[in-house]
Short mmCIF file of C-alpha atoms in Angstrom, two decimals:
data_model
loop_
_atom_site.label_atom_id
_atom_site.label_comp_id
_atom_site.label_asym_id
_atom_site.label_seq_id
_atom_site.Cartn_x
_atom_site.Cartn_y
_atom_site.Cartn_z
CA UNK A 1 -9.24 -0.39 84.51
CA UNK A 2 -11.51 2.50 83.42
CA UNK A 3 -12.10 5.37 86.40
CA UNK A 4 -13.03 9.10 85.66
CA UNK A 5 -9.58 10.57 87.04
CA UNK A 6 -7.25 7.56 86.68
CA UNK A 7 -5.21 5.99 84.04
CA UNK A 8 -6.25 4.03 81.64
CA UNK A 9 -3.09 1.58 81.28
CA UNK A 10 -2.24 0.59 77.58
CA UNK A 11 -2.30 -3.15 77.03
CA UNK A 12 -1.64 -3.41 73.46
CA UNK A 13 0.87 -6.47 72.22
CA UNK A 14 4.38 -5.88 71.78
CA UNK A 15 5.35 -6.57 68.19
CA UNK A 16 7.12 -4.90 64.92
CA UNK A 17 5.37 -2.32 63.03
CA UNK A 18 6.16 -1.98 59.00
CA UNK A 19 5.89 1.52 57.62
CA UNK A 20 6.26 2.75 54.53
CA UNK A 21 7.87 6.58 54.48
CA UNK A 22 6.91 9.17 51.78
CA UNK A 23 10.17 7.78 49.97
CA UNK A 24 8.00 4.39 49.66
CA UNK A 25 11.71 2.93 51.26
CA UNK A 26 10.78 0.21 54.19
CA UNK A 27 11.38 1.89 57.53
CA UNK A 28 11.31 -0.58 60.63
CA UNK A 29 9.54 1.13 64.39
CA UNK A 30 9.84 -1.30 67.42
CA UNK A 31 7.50 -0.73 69.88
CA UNK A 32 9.03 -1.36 73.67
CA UNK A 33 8.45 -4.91 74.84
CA UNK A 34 6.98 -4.28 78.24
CA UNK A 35 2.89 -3.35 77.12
CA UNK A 36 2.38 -1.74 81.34
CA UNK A 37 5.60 -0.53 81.90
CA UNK A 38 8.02 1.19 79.60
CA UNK A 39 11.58 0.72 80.65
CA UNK A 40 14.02 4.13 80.76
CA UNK A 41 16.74 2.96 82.51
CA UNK A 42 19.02 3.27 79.82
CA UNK A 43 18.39 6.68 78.95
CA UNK A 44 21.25 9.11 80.55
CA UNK A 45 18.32 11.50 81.89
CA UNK A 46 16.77 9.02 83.89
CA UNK A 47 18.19 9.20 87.44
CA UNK A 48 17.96 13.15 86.96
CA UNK A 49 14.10 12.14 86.27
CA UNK A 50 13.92 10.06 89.06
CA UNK A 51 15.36 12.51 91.24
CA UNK A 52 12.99 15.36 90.11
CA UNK A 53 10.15 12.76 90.62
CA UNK A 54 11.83 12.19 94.05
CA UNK A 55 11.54 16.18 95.07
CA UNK A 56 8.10 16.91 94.58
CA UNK A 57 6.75 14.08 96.07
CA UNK A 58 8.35 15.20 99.39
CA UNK A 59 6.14 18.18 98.43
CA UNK A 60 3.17 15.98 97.87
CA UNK A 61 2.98 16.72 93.91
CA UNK A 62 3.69 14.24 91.41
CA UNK A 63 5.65 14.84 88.61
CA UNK A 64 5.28 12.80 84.79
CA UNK A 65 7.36 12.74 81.35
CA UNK A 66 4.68 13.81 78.96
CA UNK A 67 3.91 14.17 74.95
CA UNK A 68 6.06 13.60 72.14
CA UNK A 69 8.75 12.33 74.17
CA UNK A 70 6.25 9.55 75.50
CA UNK A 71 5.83 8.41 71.04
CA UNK A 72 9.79 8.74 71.18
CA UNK A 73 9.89 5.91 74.03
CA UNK A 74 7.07 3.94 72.88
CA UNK A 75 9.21 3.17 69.56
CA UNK A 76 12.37 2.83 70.71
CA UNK A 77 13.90 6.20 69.70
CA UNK A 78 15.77 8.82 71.32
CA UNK A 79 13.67 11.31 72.46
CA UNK A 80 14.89 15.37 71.23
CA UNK A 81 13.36 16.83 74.04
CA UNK A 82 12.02 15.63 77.52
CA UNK A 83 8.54 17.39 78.69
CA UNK A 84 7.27 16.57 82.05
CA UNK A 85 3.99 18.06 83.78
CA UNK A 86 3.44 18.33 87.86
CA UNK A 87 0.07 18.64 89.85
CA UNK A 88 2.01 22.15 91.35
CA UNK A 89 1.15 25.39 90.68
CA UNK A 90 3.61 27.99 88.40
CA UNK A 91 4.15 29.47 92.17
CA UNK A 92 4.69 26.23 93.88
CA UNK A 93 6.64 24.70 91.12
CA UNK A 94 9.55 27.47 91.10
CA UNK A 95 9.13 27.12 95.14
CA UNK A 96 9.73 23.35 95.18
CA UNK A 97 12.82 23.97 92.41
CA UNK A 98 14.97 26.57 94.55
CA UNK A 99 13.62 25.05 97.22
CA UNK A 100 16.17 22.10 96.50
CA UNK A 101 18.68 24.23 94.39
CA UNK A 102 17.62 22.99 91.34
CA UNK A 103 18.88 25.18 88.34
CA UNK A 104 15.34 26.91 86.36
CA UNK A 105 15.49 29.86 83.46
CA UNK A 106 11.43 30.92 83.23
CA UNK A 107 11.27 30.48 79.87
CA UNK A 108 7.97 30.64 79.14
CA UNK A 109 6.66 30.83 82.63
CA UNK A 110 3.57 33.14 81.22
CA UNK A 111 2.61 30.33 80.48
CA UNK A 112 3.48 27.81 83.56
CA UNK A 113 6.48 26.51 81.90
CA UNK A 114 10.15 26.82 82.72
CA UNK A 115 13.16 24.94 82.08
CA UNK A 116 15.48 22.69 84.52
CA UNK A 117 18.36 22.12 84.33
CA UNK A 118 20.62 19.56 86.35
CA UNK A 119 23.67 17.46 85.77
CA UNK A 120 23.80 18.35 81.78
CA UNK A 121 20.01 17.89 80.55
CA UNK A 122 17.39 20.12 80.43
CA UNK A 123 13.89 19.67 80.57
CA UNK A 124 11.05 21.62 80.11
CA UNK A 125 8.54 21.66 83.06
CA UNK A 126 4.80 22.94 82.80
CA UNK A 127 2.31 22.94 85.24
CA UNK A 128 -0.75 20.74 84.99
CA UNK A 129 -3.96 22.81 83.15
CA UNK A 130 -7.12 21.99 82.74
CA UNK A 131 -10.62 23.84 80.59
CA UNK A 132 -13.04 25.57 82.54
CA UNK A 133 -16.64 27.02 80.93
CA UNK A 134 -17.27 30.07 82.06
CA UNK A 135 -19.83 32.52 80.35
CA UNK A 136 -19.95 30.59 77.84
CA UNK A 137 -16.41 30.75 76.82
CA UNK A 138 -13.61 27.88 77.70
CA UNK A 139 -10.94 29.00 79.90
CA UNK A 140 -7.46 27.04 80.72
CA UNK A 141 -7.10 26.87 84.45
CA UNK A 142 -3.84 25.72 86.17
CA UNK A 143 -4.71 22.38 88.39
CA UNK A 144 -6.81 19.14 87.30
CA UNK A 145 -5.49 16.15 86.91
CA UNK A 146 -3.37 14.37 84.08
CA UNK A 147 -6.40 13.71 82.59
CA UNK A 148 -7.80 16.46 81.95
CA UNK A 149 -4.48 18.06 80.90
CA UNK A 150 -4.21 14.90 78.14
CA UNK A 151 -7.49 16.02 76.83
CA UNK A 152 -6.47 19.42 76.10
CA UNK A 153 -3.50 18.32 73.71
CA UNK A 154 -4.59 17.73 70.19
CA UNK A 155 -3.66 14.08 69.03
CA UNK A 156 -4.14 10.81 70.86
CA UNK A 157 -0.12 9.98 70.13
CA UNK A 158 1.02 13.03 71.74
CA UNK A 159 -1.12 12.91 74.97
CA UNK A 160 0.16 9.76 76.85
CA UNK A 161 2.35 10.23 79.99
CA UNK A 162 4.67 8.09 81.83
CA UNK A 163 5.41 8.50 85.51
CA UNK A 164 8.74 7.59 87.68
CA UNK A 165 7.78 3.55 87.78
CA UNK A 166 7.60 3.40 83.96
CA UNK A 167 3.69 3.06 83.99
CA UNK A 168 2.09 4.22 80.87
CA UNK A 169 -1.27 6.06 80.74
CA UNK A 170 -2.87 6.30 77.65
CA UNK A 171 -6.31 8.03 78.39
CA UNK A 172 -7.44 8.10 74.03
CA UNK A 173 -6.09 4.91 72.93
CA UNK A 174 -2.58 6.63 71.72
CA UNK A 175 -0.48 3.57 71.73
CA UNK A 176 -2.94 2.12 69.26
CA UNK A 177 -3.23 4.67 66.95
CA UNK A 178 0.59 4.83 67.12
CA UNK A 179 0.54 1.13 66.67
CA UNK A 180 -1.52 1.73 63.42
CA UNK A 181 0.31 5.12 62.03
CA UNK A 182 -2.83 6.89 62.50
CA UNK A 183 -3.40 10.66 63.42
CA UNK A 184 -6.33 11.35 65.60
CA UNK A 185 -7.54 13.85 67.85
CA UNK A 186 -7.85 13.53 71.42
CA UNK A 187 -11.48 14.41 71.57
CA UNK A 188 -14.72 15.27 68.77
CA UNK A 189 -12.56 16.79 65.46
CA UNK A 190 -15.11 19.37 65.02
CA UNK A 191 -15.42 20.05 68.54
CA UNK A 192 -11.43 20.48 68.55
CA UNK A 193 -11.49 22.46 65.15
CA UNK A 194 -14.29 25.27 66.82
CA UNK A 195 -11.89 25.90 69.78
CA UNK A 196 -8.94 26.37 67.61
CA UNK A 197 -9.01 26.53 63.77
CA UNK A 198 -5.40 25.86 64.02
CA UNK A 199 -5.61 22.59 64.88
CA UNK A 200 -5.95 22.19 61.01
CA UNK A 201 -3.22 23.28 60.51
CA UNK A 202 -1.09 22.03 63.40
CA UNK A 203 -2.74 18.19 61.90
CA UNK A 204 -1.25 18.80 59.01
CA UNK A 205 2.00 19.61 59.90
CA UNK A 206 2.73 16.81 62.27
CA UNK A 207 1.60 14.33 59.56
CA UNK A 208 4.43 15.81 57.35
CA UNK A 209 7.15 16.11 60.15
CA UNK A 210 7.04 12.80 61.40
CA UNK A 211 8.45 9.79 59.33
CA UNK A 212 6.13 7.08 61.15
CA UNK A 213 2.51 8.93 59.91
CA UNK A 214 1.10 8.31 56.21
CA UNK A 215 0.24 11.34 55.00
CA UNK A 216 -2.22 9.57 51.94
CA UNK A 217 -4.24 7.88 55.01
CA UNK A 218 -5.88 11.61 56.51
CA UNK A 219 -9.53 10.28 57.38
CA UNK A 220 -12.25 10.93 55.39
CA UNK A 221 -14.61 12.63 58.23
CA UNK A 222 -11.60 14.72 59.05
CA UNK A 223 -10.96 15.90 54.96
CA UNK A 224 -14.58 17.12 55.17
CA UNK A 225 -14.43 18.72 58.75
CA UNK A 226 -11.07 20.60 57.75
CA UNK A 227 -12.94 21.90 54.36
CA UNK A 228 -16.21 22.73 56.41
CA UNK A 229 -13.99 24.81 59.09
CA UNK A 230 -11.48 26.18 56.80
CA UNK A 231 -12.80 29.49 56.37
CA UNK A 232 -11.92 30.45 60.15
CA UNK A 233 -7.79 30.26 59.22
CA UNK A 234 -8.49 33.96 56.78
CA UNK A 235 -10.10 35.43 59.82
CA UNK A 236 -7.50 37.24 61.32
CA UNK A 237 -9.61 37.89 64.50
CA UNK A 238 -9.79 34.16 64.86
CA UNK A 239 -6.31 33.11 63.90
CA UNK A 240 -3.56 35.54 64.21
CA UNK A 241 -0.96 35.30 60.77
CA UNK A 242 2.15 34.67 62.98
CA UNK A 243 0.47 31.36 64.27
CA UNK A 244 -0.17 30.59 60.37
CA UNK A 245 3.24 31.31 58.98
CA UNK A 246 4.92 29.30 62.34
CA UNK A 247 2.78 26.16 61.06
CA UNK A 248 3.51 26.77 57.09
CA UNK A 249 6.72 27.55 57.80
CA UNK A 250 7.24 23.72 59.12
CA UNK A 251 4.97 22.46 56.25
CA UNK A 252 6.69 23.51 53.74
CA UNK A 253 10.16 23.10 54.87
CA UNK A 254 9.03 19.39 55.11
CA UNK A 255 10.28 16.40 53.15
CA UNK A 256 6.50 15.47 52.49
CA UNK A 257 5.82 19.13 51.58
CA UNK A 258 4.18 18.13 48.22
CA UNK A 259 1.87 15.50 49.52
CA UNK A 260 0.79 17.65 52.83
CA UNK A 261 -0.14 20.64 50.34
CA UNK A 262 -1.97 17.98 47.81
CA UNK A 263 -4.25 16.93 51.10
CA UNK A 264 -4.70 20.65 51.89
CA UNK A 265 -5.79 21.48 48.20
CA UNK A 266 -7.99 18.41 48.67
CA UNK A 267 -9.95 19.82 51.38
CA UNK A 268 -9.42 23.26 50.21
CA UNK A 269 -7.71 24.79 52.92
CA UNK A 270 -5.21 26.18 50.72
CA UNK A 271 -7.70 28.52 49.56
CA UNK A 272 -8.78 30.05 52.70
CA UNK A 273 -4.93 30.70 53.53
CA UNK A 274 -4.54 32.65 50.41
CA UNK A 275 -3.07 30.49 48.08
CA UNK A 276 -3.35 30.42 44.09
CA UNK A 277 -4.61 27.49 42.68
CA UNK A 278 -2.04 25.08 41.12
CA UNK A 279 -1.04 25.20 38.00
CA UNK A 280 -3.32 23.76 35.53
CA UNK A 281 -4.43 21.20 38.30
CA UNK A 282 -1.04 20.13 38.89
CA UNK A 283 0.28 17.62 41.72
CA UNK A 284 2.47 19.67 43.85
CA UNK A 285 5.04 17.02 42.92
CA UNK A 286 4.95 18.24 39.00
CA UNK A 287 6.04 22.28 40.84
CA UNK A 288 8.38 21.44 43.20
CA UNK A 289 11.60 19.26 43.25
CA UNK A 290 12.30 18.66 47.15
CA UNK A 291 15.27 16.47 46.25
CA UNK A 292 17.26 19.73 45.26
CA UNK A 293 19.70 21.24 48.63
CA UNK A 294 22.16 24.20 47.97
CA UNK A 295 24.25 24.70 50.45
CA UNK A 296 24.17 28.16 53.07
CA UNK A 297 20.15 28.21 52.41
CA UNK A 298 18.37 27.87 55.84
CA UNK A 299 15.14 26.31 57.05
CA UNK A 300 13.25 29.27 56.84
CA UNK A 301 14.79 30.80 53.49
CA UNK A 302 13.86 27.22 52.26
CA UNK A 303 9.90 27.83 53.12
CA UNK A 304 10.00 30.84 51.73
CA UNK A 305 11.32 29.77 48.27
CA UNK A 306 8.74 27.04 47.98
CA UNK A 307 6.07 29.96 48.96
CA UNK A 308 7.95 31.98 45.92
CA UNK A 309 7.37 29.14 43.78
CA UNK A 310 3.99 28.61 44.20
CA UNK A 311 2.77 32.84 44.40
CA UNK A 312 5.27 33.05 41.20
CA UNK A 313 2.35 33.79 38.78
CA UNK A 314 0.66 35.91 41.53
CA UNK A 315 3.64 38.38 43.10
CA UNK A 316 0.83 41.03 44.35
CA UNK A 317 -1.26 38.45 45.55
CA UNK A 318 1.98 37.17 47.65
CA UNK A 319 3.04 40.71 48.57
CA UNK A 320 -0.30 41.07 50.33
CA UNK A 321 -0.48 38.13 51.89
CA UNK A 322 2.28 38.18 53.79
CA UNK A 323 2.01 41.77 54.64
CA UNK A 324 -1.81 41.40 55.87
CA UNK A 325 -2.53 37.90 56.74
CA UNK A 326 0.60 36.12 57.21
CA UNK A 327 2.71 38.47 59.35
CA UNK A 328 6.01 37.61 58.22
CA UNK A 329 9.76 38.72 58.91
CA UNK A 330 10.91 40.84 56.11
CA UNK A 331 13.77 38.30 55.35
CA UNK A 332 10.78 35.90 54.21
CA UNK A 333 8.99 39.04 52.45
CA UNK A 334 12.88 39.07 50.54
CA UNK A 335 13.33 36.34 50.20
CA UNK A 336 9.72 34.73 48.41
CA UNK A 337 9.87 38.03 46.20
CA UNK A 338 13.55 37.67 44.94
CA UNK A 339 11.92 33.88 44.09
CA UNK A 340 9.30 34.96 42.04
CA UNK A 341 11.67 37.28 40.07
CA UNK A 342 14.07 34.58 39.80
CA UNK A 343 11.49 32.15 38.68
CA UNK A 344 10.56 34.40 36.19
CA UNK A 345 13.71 34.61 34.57
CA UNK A 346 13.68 34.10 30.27
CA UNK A 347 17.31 34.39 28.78
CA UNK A 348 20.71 35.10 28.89
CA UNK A 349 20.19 38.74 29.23
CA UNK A 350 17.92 38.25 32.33
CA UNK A 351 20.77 36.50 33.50
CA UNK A 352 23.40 39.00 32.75
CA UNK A 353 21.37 41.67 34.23
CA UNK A 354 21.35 39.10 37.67
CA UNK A 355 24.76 39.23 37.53
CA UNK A 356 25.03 43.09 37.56
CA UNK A 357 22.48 43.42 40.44
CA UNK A 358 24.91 40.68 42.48
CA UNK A 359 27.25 42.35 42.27
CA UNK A 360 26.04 45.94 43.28
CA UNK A 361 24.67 44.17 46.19
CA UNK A 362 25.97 45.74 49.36
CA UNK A 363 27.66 44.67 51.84
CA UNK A 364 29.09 42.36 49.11
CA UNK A 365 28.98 39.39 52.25
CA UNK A 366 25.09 39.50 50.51
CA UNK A 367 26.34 38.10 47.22
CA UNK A 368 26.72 34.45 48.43
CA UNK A 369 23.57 34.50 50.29
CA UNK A 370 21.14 35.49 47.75
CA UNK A 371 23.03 33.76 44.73
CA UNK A 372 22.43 30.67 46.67
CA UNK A 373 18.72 31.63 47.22
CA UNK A 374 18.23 32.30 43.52
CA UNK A 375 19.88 29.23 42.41
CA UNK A 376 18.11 27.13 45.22
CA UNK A 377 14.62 28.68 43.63
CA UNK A 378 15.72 27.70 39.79
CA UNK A 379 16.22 24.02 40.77
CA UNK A 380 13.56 23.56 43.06
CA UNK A 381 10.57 25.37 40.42
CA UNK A 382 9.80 22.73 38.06
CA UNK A 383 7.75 25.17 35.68
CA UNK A 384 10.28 27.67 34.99
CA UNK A 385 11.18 28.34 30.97
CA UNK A 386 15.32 28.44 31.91
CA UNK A 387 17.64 26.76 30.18
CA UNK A 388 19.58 24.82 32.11
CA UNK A 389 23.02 25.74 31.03
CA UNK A 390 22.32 29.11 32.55
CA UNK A 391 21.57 27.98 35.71
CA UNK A 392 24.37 26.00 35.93
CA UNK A 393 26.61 29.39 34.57
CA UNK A 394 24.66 31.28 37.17
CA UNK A 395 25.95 28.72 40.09
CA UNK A 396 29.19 29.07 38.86
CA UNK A 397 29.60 32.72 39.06
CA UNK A 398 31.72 34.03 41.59
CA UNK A 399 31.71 37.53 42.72
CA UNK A 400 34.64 39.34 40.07
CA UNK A 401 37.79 41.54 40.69
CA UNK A 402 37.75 45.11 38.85
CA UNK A 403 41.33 44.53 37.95
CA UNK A 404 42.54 47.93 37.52
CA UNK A 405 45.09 50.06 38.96
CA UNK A 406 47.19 53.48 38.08
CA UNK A 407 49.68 50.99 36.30
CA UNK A 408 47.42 51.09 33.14
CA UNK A 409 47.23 54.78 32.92
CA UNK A 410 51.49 54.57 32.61
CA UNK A 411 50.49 53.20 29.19
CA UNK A 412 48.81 55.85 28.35
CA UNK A 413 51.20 58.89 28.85
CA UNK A 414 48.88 60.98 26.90
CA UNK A 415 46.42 60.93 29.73
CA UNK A 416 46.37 63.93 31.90
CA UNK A 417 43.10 64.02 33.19
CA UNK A 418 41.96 62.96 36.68
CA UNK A 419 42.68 59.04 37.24
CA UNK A 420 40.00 58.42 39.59
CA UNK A 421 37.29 60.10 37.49
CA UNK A 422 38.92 58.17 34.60
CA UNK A 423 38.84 54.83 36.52
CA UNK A 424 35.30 55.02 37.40
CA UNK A 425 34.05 55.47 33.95
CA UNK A 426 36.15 52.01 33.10
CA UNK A 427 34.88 50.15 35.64
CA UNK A 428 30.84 51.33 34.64
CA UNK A 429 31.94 49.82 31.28
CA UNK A 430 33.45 46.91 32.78
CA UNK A 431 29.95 46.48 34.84
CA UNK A 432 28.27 47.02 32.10
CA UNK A 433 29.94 44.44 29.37
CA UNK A 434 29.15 41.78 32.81
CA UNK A 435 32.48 41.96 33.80
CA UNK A 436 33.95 40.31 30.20
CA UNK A 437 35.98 43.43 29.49
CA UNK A 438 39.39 42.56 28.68
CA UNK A 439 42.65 44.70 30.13
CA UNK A 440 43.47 45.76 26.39
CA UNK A 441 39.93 47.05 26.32
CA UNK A 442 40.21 49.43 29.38
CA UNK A 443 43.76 50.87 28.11
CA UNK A 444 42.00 51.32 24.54
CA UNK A 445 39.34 53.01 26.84
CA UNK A 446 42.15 55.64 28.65
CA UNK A 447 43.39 56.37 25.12
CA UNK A 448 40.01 57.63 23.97
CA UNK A 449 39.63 59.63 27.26
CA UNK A 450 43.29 61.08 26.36
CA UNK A 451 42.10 62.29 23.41
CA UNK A 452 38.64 63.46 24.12
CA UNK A 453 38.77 64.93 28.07
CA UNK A 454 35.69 65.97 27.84
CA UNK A 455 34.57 62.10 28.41
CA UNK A 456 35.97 62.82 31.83
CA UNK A 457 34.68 66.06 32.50
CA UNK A 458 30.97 64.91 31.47
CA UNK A 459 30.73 61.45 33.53
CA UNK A 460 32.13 63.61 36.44
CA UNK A 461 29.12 66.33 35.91
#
């Protein structure tokens, strides 16, 4: 049944869908059986549901599970987070909650959202919004109907809802496009685009964080509408850089990193967001090997490498996009410039002279952290000139002892200077050599010292 303010209830057929993941392995999605009425019984949250359904109708507000939870259910999957709209206010909401000693933290209630909490599971609640014209300019409202709120989300497979009974409402043919692994938006693209150039972005990063979208089957009218808009992402007063890095940051921490950034180079977004071309008109797949994991490197350090990787020809051109247009942390400022230099890297001596600069690193808890880094960035670059059994020496290095103590001086009698003067002019040396000097070498060392003090004297002026 079509109506302008009710549901339009999905009637697709049940059946098995076949999908192939960016692996090209076989992955199998059931979709539930019921096509009207999705079953949640056996989900642990659902009497908590039920009873939070159960509250604000006493109110006389309705409450619905919303978004990517609603995909999770339609294939059969746990969902990782439960979102649920209600027809009340921000005001009303929080009334109705302590009302009936429900457990809320306001999260994000700037922005009509908090989170409940009750009998183990949390969910996040928002208030129902809706777009209003005014002066020419599109305002979000609290109030409307599901609807309306749907419309306002940017892909069809995100904007489905489900209330207490079950009943699904799929206003923009979600289920289908689900059914069919395909990505669209909830309204005109271009339309979508002009309100928020992020949306571009925001496409592409859902198509490379979900396993059951295709990222090789982007439409055509949407390649050409992201390349006619994408000049609006290096307008700062458009787009601000933290909302950039927050959807690059998933993009290229993603398993399907190289094909999402092949699309965007494709439609030349890449461009507008600052980045150099690739390498002699490479496939991001011939710069990057996403197989490669080191261990103690996080999701964010992780972006940032791949960003190192790809800005390693163009370091200034990095530094100043993250410091102008991006609006990064300074740990992903660190750690995409201690890529480049790593990536960058000829010979032995460039990695003896790594070695050194480990191990001056202070506090030495740092040495780990950014070995791992630079190791992580050697693996993952697929240009760099390295050879590999230097890499492999550099992985093995472990931070070194300066073994040295007043024992050796008693070998020395002859020595009569000052022994801490002495033993910091050993362990330069011992720096120095990249930790390969030997014991013998340091008392040879204290008998040249014995017989020339003025070795002592000058290192200590």
């Amino acid at each position: 049944c079509f109506t302008m303010t009710e549901a339009v209830v999905s009637t697709q057929s049940t059946g098995i869908i076949l999908v192939f993941s960016s692996f090209l392995s076989l992955s199998i999605y059931t979709m539930t059986t019921n096509t009207n009425t999705l079953n949640l019984s056996s989900y642990t949250w659902h009497k908590v549901f039920l009873h939070l359904c159960s509250v604000f109708e006493q109110e006389g507000h309705e409450v619905r599970i919303v978004g990517g939870a609603v995909r999770d259910i339609l294939l059969d999957t746990k969902p990782k987070d439960i979102d649920l709209c209600t027809t009340a206010d921000p005001p009303t909401m929080l009334e109705i909650l302590r009302k009936h000693q429900i457990i809320t933290r306001e999260t994000g209630i700037q922005h009509g959202t908090v989170t409940v909490h009750k009998k183990g599971h949390n969910f996040e609640m928002t208030s129902l919004r809706k777009d209003e014209i005014r002066g020419g300019f599109k305002e979000c409202k609290y109030g409307g109907n599901f609807e309306e709120d749907a419309k306002r989300r940017d892909l069809t497979v995100n904007s489905m809802s489900v209330d207490k009974d079950g009943t699904l409402y799929d206003y923009f043919e979600g289920r289908k496009h689900l059914e069919n692994r395909e990505l669209r938006f909830t309204d005109d693209p271009t339309t979508r685009i002009l309100e928020d150039p992020l949306r571009i972005l925001r496409y592409f990063r859902f198509a490379c964080t979900s396993d059951m979208f295709s990222t090789n089957e982007c439409p055509v009218e949407y390649m050409e509408i992201f390349g006619e808009r994408r000049s609006a992402l290096a307008d700062q007063s458009v787009v601000k850089g933290e909302r950039i890095w927050k959807e690059m940051e998933k993009i290229l921490s993603s398993q399907k990193c190289c094909e999402v950034l092949n699309m965007m180079e494709e439609c030349r977004v890449l461009r507008s967001l600052g980045f150099p071309f690739p390498y002699d008109r490479k496939d991001y797949h011939e710069i990057i090997d996403l197989e490669v994991v080191v261990k103690g490197v996080e999701k964010e350090a992780r972006a940032a490498v791949i960003l190192g990787i790809l800005f390693k020809r163009k370091p200034v051109k990095l530094g100043i996009t993250l410091e102008h247009h991006w609006r990064v942390s300074n740990r992903v400022k660190d750690v995409s410039r201690i890529t480049t230099e790593t990536t960058n890297l000829k010979d032995e001596e460039d990695i003896r002279a790594l070695k050194i600069h480990l191990y001056k690193l202070k506090p030495a808890s740092l040495f780990e952290e950014e070995k791992n880094i630079r190791v992580l960035a050697l693996k993952m670059d697929k240009t760099h000139s390295l050879p590999e059994e230097l890499i492999q020496d550099l992985e093995k290095f472990e931070r070194p002892t300066f073994m040295f103590s007043k024992d050796h001086f008693a070998k020395v009698p002859k020595f009569k200077g000052k022994q801490k003067d002495a033993t910091d002019i050993i362990k330069e040396a011992w720096i120095k050599s990249c930790f390969t000097m030997t014991e013998a070498e340091m008392v040879d060392q204290i008998r040249e010292m014995a017989e020339n003090p003025d070795i002592v004297r000058g290192n200590k002026a």
